[in-house]
Coordinates of C-alpha atoms in Angstrom, one line a residue:
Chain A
X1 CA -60.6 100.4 11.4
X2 CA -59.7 102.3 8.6
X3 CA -58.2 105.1 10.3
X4 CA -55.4 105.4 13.7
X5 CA -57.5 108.0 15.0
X6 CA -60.1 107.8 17.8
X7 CA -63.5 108.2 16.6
X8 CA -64.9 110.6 19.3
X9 CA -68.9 111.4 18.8
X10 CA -70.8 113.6 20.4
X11 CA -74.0 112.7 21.0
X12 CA -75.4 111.9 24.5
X13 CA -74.5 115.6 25.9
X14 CA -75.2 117.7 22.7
X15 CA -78.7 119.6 23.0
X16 CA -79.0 121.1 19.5
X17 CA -81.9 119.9 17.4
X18 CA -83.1 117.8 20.5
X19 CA -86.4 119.2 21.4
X20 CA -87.6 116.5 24.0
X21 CA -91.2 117.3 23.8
X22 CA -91.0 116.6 20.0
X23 CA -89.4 114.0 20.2
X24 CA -92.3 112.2 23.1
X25 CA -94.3 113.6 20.1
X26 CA -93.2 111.6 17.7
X27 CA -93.0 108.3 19.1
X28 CA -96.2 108.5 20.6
X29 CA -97.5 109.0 17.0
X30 CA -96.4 106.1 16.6
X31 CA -97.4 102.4 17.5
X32 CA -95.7 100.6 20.6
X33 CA -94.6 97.9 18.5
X34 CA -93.3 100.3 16.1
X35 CA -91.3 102.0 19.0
X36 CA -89.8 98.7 20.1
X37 CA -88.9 97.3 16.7
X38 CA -86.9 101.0 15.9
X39 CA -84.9 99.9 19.6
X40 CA -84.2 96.5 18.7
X41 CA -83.3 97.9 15.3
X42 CA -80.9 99.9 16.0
X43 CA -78.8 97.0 18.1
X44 CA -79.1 99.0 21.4
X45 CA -77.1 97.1 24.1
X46 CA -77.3 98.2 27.7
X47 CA -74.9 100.8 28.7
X48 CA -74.4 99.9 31.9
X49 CA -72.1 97.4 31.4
X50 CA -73.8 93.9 31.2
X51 CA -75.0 94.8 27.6
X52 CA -78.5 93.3 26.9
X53 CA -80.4 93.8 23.9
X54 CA -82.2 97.3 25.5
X55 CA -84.9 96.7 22.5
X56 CA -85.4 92.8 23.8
X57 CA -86.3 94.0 27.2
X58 CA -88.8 95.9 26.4
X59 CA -90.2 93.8 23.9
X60 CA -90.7 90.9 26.7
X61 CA -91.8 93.5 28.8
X62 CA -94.4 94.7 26.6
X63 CA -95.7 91.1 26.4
X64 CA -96.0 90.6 29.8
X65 CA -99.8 90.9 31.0
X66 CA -100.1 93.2 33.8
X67 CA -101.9 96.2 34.9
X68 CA -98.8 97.4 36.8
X69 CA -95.7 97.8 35.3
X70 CA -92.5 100.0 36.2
X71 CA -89.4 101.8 34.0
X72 CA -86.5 102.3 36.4
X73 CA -83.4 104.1 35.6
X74 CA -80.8 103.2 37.5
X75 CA -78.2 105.4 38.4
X76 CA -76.8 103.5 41.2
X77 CA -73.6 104.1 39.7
X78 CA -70.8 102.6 41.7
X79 CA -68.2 100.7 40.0
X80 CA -64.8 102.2 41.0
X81 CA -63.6 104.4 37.9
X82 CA -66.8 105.6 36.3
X83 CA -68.6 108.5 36.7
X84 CA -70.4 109.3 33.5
X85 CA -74.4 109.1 34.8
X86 CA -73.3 111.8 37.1
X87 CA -72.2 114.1 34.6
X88 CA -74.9 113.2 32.3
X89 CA -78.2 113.4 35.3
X90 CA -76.4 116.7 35.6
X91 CA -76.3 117.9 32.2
X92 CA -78.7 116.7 30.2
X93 CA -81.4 115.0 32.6
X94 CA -84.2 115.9 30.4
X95 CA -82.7 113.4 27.7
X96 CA -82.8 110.9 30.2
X97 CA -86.3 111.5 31.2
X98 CA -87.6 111.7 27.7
X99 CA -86.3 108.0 27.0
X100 CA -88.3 106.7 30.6
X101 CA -91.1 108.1 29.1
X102 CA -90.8 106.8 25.4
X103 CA -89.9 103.3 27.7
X104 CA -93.3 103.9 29.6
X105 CA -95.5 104.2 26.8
X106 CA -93.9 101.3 24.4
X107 CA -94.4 98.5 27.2
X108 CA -97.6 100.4 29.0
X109 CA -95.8 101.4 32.2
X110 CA -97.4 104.7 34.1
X111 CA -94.4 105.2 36.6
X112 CA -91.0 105.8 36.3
X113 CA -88.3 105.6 39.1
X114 CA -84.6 106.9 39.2
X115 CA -82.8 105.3 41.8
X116 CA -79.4 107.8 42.3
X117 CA -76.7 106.7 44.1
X118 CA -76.8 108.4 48.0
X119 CA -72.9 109.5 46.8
X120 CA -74.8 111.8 44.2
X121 CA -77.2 113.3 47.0
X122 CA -76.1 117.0 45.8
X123 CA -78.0 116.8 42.4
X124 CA -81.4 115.6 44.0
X125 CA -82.5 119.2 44.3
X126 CA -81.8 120.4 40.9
X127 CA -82.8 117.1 39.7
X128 CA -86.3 116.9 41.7
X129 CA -87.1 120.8 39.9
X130 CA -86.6 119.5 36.4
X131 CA -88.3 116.2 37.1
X132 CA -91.1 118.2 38.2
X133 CA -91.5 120.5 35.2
X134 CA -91.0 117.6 33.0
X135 CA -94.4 115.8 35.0
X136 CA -95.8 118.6 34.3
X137 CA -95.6 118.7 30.6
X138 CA -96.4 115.0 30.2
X139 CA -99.9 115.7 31.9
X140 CA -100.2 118.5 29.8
X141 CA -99.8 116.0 26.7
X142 CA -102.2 113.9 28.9
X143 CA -99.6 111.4 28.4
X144 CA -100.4 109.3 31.7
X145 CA -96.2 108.9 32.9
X146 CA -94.6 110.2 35.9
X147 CA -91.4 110.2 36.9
X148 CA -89.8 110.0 40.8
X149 CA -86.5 110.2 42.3
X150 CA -85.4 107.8 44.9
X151 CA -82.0 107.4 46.6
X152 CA -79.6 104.9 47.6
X153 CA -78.0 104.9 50.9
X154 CA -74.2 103.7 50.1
X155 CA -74.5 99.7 49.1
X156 CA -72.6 99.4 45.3
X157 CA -74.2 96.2 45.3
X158 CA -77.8 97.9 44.6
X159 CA -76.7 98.6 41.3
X160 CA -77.5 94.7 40.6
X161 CA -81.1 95.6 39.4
X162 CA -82.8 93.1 42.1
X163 CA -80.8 94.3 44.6
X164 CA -82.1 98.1 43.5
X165 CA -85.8 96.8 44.0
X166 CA -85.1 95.0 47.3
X167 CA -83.8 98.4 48.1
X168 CA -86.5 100.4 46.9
X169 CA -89.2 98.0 49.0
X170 CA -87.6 99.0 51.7
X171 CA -85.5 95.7 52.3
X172 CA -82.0 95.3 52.6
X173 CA -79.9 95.3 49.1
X174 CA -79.4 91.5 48.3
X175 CA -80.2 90.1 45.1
X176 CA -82.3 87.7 44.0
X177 CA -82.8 84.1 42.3
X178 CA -82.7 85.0 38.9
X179 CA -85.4 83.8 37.3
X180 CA -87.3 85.2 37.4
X181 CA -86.1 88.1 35.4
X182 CA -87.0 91.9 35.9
X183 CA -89.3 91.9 32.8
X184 CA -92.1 89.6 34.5
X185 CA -90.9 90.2 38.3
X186 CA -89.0 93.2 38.9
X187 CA -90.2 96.1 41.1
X188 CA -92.8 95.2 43.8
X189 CA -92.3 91.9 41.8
X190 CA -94.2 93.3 38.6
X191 CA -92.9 93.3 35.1
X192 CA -90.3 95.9 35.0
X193 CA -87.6 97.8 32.2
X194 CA -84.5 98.4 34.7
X195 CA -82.3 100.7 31.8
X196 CA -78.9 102.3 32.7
X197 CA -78.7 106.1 32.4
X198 CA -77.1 106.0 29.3
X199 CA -79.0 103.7 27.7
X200 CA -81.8 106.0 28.0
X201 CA -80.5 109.0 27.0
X202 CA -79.7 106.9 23.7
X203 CA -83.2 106.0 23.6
X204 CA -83.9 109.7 22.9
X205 CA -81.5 110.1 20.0
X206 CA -83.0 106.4 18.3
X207 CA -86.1 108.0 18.6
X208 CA -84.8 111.2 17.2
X209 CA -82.5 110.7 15.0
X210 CA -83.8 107.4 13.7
X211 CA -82.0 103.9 14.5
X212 CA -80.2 104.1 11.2
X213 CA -77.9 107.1 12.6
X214 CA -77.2 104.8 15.6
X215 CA -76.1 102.0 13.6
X216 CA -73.8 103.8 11.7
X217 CA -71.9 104.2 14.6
X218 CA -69.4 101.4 15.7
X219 CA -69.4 97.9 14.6
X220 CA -71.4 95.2 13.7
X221 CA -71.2 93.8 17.0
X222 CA -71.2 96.8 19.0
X223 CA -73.4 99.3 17.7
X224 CA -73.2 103.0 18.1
X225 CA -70.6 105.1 20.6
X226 CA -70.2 105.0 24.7
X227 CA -69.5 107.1 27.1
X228 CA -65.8 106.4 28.8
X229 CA -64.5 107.4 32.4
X230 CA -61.3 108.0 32.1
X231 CA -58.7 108.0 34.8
X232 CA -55.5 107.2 36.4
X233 CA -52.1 107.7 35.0
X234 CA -53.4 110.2 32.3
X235 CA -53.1 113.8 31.6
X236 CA -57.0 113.8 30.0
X237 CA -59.0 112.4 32.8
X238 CA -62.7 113.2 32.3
X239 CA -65.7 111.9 30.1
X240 CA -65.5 111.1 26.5
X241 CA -68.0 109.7 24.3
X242 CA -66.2 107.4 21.7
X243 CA -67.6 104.9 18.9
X244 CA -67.4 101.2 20.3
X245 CA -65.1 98.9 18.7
X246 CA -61.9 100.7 18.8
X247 CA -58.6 98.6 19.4
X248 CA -57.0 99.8 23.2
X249 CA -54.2 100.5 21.5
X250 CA -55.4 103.6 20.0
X251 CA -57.3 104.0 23.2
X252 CA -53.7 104.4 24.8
X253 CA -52.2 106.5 22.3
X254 CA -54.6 109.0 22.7
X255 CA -55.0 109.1 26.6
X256 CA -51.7 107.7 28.1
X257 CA -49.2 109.3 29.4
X258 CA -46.4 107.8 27.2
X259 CA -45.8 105.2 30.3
X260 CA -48.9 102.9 30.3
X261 CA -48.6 99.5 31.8
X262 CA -52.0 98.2 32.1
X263 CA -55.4 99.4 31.5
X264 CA -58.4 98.2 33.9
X265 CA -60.7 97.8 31.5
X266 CA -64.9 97.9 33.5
X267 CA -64.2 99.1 36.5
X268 CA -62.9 97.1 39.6
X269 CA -64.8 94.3 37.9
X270 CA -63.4 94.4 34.9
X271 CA -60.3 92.7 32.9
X272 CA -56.8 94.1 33.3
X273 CA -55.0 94.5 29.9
X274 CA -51.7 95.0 30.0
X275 CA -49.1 96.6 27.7
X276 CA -48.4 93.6 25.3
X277 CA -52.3 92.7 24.4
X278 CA -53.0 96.2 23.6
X279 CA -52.6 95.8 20.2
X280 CA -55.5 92.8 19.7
X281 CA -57.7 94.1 22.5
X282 CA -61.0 95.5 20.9
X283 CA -63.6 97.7 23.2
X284 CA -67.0 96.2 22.8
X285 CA -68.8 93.8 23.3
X286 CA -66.8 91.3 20.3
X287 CA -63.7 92.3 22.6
X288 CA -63.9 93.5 25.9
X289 CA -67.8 95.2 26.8
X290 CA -67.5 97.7 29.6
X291 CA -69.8 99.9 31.3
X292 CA -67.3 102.8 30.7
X293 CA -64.9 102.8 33.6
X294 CA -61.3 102.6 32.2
X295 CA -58.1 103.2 34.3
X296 CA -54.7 103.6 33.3
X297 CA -51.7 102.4 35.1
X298 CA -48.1 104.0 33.8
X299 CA -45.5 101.8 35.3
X300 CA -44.6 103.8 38.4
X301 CA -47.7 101.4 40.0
X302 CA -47.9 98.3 41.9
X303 CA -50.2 96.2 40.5
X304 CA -50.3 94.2 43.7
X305 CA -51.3 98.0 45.1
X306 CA -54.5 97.9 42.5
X307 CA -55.3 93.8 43.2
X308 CA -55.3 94.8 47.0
X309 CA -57.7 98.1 46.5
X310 CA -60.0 96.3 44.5
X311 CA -60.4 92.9 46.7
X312 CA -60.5 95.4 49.7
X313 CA -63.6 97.2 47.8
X314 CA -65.3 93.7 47.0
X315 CA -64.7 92.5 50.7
X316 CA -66.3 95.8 52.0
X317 CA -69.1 95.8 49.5
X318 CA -70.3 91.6 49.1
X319 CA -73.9 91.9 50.7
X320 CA -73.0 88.5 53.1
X321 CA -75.6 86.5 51.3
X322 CA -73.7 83.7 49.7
X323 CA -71.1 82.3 50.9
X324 CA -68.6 81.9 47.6
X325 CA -69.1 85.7 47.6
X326 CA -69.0 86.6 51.4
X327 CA -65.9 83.9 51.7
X328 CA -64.0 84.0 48.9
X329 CA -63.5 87.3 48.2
X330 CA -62.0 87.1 52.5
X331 CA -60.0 84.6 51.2
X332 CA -58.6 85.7 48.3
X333 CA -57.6 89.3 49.9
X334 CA -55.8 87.0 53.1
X335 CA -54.1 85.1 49.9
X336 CA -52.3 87.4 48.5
X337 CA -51.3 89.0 51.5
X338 CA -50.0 86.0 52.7
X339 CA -47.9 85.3 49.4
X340 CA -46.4 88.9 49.4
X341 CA -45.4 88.2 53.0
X342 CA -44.0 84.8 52.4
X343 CA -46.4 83.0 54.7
X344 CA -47.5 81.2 51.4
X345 CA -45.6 79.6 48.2
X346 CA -46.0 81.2 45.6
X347 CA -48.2 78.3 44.2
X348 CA -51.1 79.3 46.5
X349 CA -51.5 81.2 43.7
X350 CA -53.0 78.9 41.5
X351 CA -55.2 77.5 44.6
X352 CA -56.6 81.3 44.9
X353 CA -57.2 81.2 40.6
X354 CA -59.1 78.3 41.7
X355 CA -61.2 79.9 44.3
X356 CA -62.1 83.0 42.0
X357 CA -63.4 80.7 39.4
X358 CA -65.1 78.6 41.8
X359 CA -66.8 82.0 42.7
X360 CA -67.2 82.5 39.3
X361 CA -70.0 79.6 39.0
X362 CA -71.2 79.6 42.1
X363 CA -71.9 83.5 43.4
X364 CA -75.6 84.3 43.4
X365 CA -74.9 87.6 41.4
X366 CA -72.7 89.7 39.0
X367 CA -70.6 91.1 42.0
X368 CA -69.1 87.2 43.6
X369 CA -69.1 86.1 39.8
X370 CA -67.1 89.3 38.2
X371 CA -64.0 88.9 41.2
X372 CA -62.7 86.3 38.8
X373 CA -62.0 89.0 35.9
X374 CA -59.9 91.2 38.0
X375 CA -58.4 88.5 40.0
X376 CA -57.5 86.3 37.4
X377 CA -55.9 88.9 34.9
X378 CA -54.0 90.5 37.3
X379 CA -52.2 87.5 38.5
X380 CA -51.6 86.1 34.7
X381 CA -50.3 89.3 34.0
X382 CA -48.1 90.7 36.8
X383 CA -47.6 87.4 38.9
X384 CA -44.0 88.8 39.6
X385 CA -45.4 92.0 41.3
X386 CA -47.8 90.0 43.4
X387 CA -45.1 87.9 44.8
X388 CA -42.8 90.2 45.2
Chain B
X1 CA -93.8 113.6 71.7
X2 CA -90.1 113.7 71.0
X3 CA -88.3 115.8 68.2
X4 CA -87.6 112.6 66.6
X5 CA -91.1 111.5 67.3
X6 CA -92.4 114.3 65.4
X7 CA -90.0 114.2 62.3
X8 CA -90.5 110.2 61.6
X9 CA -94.5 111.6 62.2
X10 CA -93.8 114.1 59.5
X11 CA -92.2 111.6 57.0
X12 CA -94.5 109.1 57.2
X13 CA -97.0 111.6 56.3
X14 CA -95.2 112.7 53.4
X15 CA -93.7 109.2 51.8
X16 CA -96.9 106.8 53.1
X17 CA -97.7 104.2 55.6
X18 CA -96.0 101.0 53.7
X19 CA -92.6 99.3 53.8
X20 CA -91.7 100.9 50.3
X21 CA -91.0 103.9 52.1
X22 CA -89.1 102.4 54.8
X23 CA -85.5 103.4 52.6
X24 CA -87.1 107.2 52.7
X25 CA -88.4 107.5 56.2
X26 CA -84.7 106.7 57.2
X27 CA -82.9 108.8 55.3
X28 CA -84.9 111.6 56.1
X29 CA -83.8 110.6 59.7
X30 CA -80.3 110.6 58.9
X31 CA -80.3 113.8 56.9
X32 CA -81.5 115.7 60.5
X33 CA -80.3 113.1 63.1
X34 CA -76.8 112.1 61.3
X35 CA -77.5 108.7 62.4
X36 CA -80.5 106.1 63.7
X37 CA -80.7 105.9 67.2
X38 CA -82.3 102.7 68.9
X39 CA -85.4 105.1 69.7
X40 CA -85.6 106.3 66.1
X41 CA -86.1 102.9 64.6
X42 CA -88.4 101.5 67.1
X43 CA -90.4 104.4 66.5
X44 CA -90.6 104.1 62.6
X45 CA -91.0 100.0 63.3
X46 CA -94.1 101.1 64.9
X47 CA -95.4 103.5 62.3
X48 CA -94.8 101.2 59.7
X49 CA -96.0 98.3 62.0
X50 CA -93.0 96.4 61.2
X51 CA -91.2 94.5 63.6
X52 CA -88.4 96.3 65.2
X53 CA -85.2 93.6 63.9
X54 CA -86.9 94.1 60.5
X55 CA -86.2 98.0 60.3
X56 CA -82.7 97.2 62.2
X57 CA -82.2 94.5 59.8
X58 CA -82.2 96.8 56.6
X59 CA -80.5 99.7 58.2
X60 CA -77.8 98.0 59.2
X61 CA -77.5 96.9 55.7
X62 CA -76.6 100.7 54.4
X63 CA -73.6 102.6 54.8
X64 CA -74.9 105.8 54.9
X65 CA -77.8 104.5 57.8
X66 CA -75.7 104.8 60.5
X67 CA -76.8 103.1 63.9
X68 CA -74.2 104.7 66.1
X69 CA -74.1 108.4 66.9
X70 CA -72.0 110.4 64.4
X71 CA -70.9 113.9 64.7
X72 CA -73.0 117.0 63.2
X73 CA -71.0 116.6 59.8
X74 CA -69.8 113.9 58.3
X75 CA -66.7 113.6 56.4
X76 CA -66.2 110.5 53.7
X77 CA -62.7 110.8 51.8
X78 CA -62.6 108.4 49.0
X79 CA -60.5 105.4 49.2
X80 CA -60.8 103.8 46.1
X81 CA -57.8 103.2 43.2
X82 CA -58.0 106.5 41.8
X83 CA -58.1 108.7 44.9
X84 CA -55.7 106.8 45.9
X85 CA -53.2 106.9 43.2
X86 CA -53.6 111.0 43.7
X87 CA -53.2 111.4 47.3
X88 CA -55.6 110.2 49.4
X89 CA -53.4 109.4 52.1
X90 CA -52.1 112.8 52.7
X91 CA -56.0 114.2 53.0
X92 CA -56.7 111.8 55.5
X93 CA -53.5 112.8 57.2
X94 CA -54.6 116.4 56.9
X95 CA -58.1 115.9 58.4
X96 CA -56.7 113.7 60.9
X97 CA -54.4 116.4 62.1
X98 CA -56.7 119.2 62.1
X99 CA -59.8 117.2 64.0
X100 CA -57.3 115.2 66.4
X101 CA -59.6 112.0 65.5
X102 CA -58.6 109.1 63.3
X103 CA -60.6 107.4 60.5
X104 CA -64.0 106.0 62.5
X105 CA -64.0 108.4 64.9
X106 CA -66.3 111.8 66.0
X107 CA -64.5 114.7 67.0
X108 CA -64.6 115.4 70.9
X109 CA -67.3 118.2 70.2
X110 CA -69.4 116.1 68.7
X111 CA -68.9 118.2 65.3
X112 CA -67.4 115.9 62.9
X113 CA -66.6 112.1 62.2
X114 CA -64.3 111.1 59.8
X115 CA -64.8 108.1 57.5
X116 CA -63.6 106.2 54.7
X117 CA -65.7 105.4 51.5
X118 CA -65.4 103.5 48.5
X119 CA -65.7 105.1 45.0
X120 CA -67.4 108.4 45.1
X121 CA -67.6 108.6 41.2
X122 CA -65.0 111.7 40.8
X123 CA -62.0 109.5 40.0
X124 CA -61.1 111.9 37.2
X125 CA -60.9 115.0 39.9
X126 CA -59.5 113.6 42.7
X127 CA -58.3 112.8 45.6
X128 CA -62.3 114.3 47.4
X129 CA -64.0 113.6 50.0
X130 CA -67.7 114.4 50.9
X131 CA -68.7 116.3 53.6
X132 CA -72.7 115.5 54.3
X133 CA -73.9 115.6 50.7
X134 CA -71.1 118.7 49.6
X135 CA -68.8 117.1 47.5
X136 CA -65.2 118.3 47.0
X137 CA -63.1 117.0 44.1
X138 CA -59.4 118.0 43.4
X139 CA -58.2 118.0 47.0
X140 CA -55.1 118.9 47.8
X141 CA -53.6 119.1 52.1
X142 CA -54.2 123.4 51.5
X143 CA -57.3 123.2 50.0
X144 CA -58.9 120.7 52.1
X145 CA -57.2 122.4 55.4
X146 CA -59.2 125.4 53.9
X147 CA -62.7 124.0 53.4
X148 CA -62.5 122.1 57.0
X149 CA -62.0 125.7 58.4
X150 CA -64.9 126.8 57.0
X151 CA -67.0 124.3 58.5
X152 CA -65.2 124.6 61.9
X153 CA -65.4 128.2 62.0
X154 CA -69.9 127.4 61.5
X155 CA -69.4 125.9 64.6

């Protein structure tokens, strides 16, 4: 980075020049192959925090032969700290239509689900009318796509994209085997794109803009900008949209309040940075990836408080199935209670580093095998907080 | 035929006849009902002709499918890292004061039950809490004291 200063973008919640109906337009004058190859182009990595090649996806998608094939958008959005597919399905939902659509017609899909969090129930009305008039104008274009809303009921576990389908065929939200992978078994176990909000609303701008305007955003590892969540010790707490590969230093500098500690960096099931790795932390995916969520902690807060909140979340929200998951994250909340109370030596420490790594390579799904990143750099970090 | 009968009749009708609309059919339930009574899913089992542990089986998976009665309204004050670093505590307090119920329990009326929930997604704007599917960031004890009366006086 040339410069100290944050480069802030604004992209995914601008509406000038974005005429969504042009923009289906134009890709559709275009071949499928051609649509896909400008995705891939442009280095596109899913926004949603796990960061696959969006283009890739669709690609294998594409190739897969079916009659029946789905686009979902998922905007199960749960992970403690982020908030940014709320704000954008509110602001600019038409952007994140138009890139379901261009989705549908570059791998031959004719339905297209958003699956909102039950939390965000109080947009499904406004959301529902514009959904509608955008139907509307697809069939008008006798472009064969339509798009319908479906809603979660409270699990932040059916943001794991099998658990979402599970969900959506009416079972209850556990995940499955992988593989087989979403693009040859996803919904109603047919070849399906499963894309984050943001990630489609930056499928619009590829397709409007061209991918050479994404890819002059960022680095060469993580193209283009993100939307962040920011919160916590801060007096700027909102949504910012930032290019990726910034070091956290600046991150701090700009939205700290002069005290910062730590930053949670992705959510509950994230990494914890604290203050002295600041400096050679990068955001993206050569550093630290992240699906936007990032809290700061000034020194006024007990990081055995935050460890406690988020193994109490994981606890609560583990779907039961396996047992690394269902038992170890138990375990490793009883474990550091028991340390802080002096029923344990401080050594049990280690044993519990163990357990979340053992989790690590054993849990079925992102949610047991993520514990570890939390668990792990908390502990390293702030070992003297946890035991005393 | 019931009133429950007649709504899960209704919602059949309008999501379809096939376990992809089990997740649907039960919500709509819950949006009218506030919660899934035993009737209520043997019912839709046998719409859907599904057996009856199956439709048990994935509500009893959802948070917001309850299976035990809950009051007409439903509060959910966030809990998570966030909400809590800005006060939670003292809202729960509040609404534990004014409703004489702690967290997990409905009011004596029947009017309100007051729960936790984990991340709402408003962690730049909190402490909030939902009430049904009205959300209210930036809570503070006077302001959610305030917005509680409002709902209290509806009753």
């Amino acid at each position: 980075m040339e410069t100290n200063v944050l480069k802030k973008v604004d992209i995914i919640f601008d509406i000038t020049d974005c005429d969504y109906l042009k923009i289906l337009d134009r890709c559709m004058s275009k071949t499928q192959d051609e649509v896909i190859l400008d995705i891939i182009d442009s280095g596109l990595k899913g926004r949603g925090g796990a960061g696959f090649p969006t283009g890739l996806k669709w690609k294998f998608t594409k190739n897969e032969d079916s009659d029946v094939k789905y686009v979902i958008c998922n905007a199960d959005e749960g992970e403690p700290g982020t908030f940014k597919d709320r704000e954008i399905l509110d602001r600019v939902p038409e952007k994140v239509f138009t890139g379901m659509a261009i989705c549908g017609y570059a791998i031959g899909a004719k339905e297209g689900y958003i699956y909102l969090r039950g939390e965000y129930n109080f947009l499904k009305k406004n959301l529902q009318a514009k959904i509608d008039l955008f139907n509307k104008q697809t069939i008008e274009k006798n472009f064969d796509f339509t798009i319908f809303l479906r809603s979660g009921s409270g699990a932040y576990i059916c943001g794991e994209e099998s658990a979402l389908f599970e969900s959506m065929e009416g079972f209850r939200g556990e995940p499955r085997n992988k593989p087989p992978y979403p693009t040859i078994a996803g919904y109603n176990w047919k070849p399906t794109v499963i894309n984050n909000v943001e990630t489609l609303v930056y499928v619009s701008m590829i397709c409007n803009l061209g991918p050479d305007k994404f890819k002059e955003l960022g680095t060469k590892d993580s193209r283009g900008s993100k939307v962040f969540s920011v919160s916590g010790d801060t007096p700027n707490a909102g949504i910012y949209e930032i290019e990726l590969g910034m070091p956290l230093e600046q991150f701090v500098d700009a939205f700290g309040d002069g005290d910062t500690k730590a930053v949670q960096v992705g959510g509950a099931s994230g990494h914890c940075v604290p203050r002295k790795n600041f400096n050679d932390t990068i955001i993206g995916f050569e550093g630290i990836p992240t699906g936007g969520s990032m809290m700061i902690f000034n020194s006024s807060r007990s990081m055995y408080n935050v460890l406690h909140d988020y193994l109490e979340f994981f606890t609560e929200e583990s779907c039961g199935q396996c047992t690394p998951c269902r038992v170890g994250c138990q375990q490793l909340l009883k474990g550091i209670e028991a340390v802080k109370k002096g029923d344990r030596k401080p050594s049990y420490l280690e044993e519990l580093k163990k357990l979340a790594l053992t989790m690590k390579s054993a849990a079925k799904c992102g949610l047991g095998q993520s514990v570890a990143n939390p668990f792990n750099s908390i502990i390293d970090n702030f070992r003297e907080e946890i035991i005393y | 035929m019931s009133s429950t009968a007649l709504l899960i009749k209704d919602l059949v009708e309008k999501h379809g006849k096939n376990r992809n609309s089990l997740m649907p059919i039960l919500q709509g339930i819950v949006q009218e009902e506030r919660y899934l009574s035993e009737d209520a899913m043997i019912n839709v089992a046998k719409e859907l002709d599904l057996s009856t542990a199956d439709v048990y089986g994935t509500a009893s998976f959802y948070t917001f499918l309850d299976t035990v009665p809950r009051g007409k309204n439903i509060i959910r004050i966030c809990k998570t890292i966030s909400c809590h670093m800005k006060g939670k505590d003292e809202i729960i307090e509040t609404v534990e004061n004014m409703l004489k119920v702690k967290v997990g329990e409905t009011s004596h009326d029947r009017n309100f039950t007051l729960l936790t929930a984990n991340c709402l997604g408003w962690c730049h704007q909190g402490p909030v809490m939902l009430i049904n599917d009205d959300i209210y960031p930036d809570l503070n004890p006077g302001k959610a004291t305030s917005i509680l009366e409002e709902y209290m006086k509806a009753h």
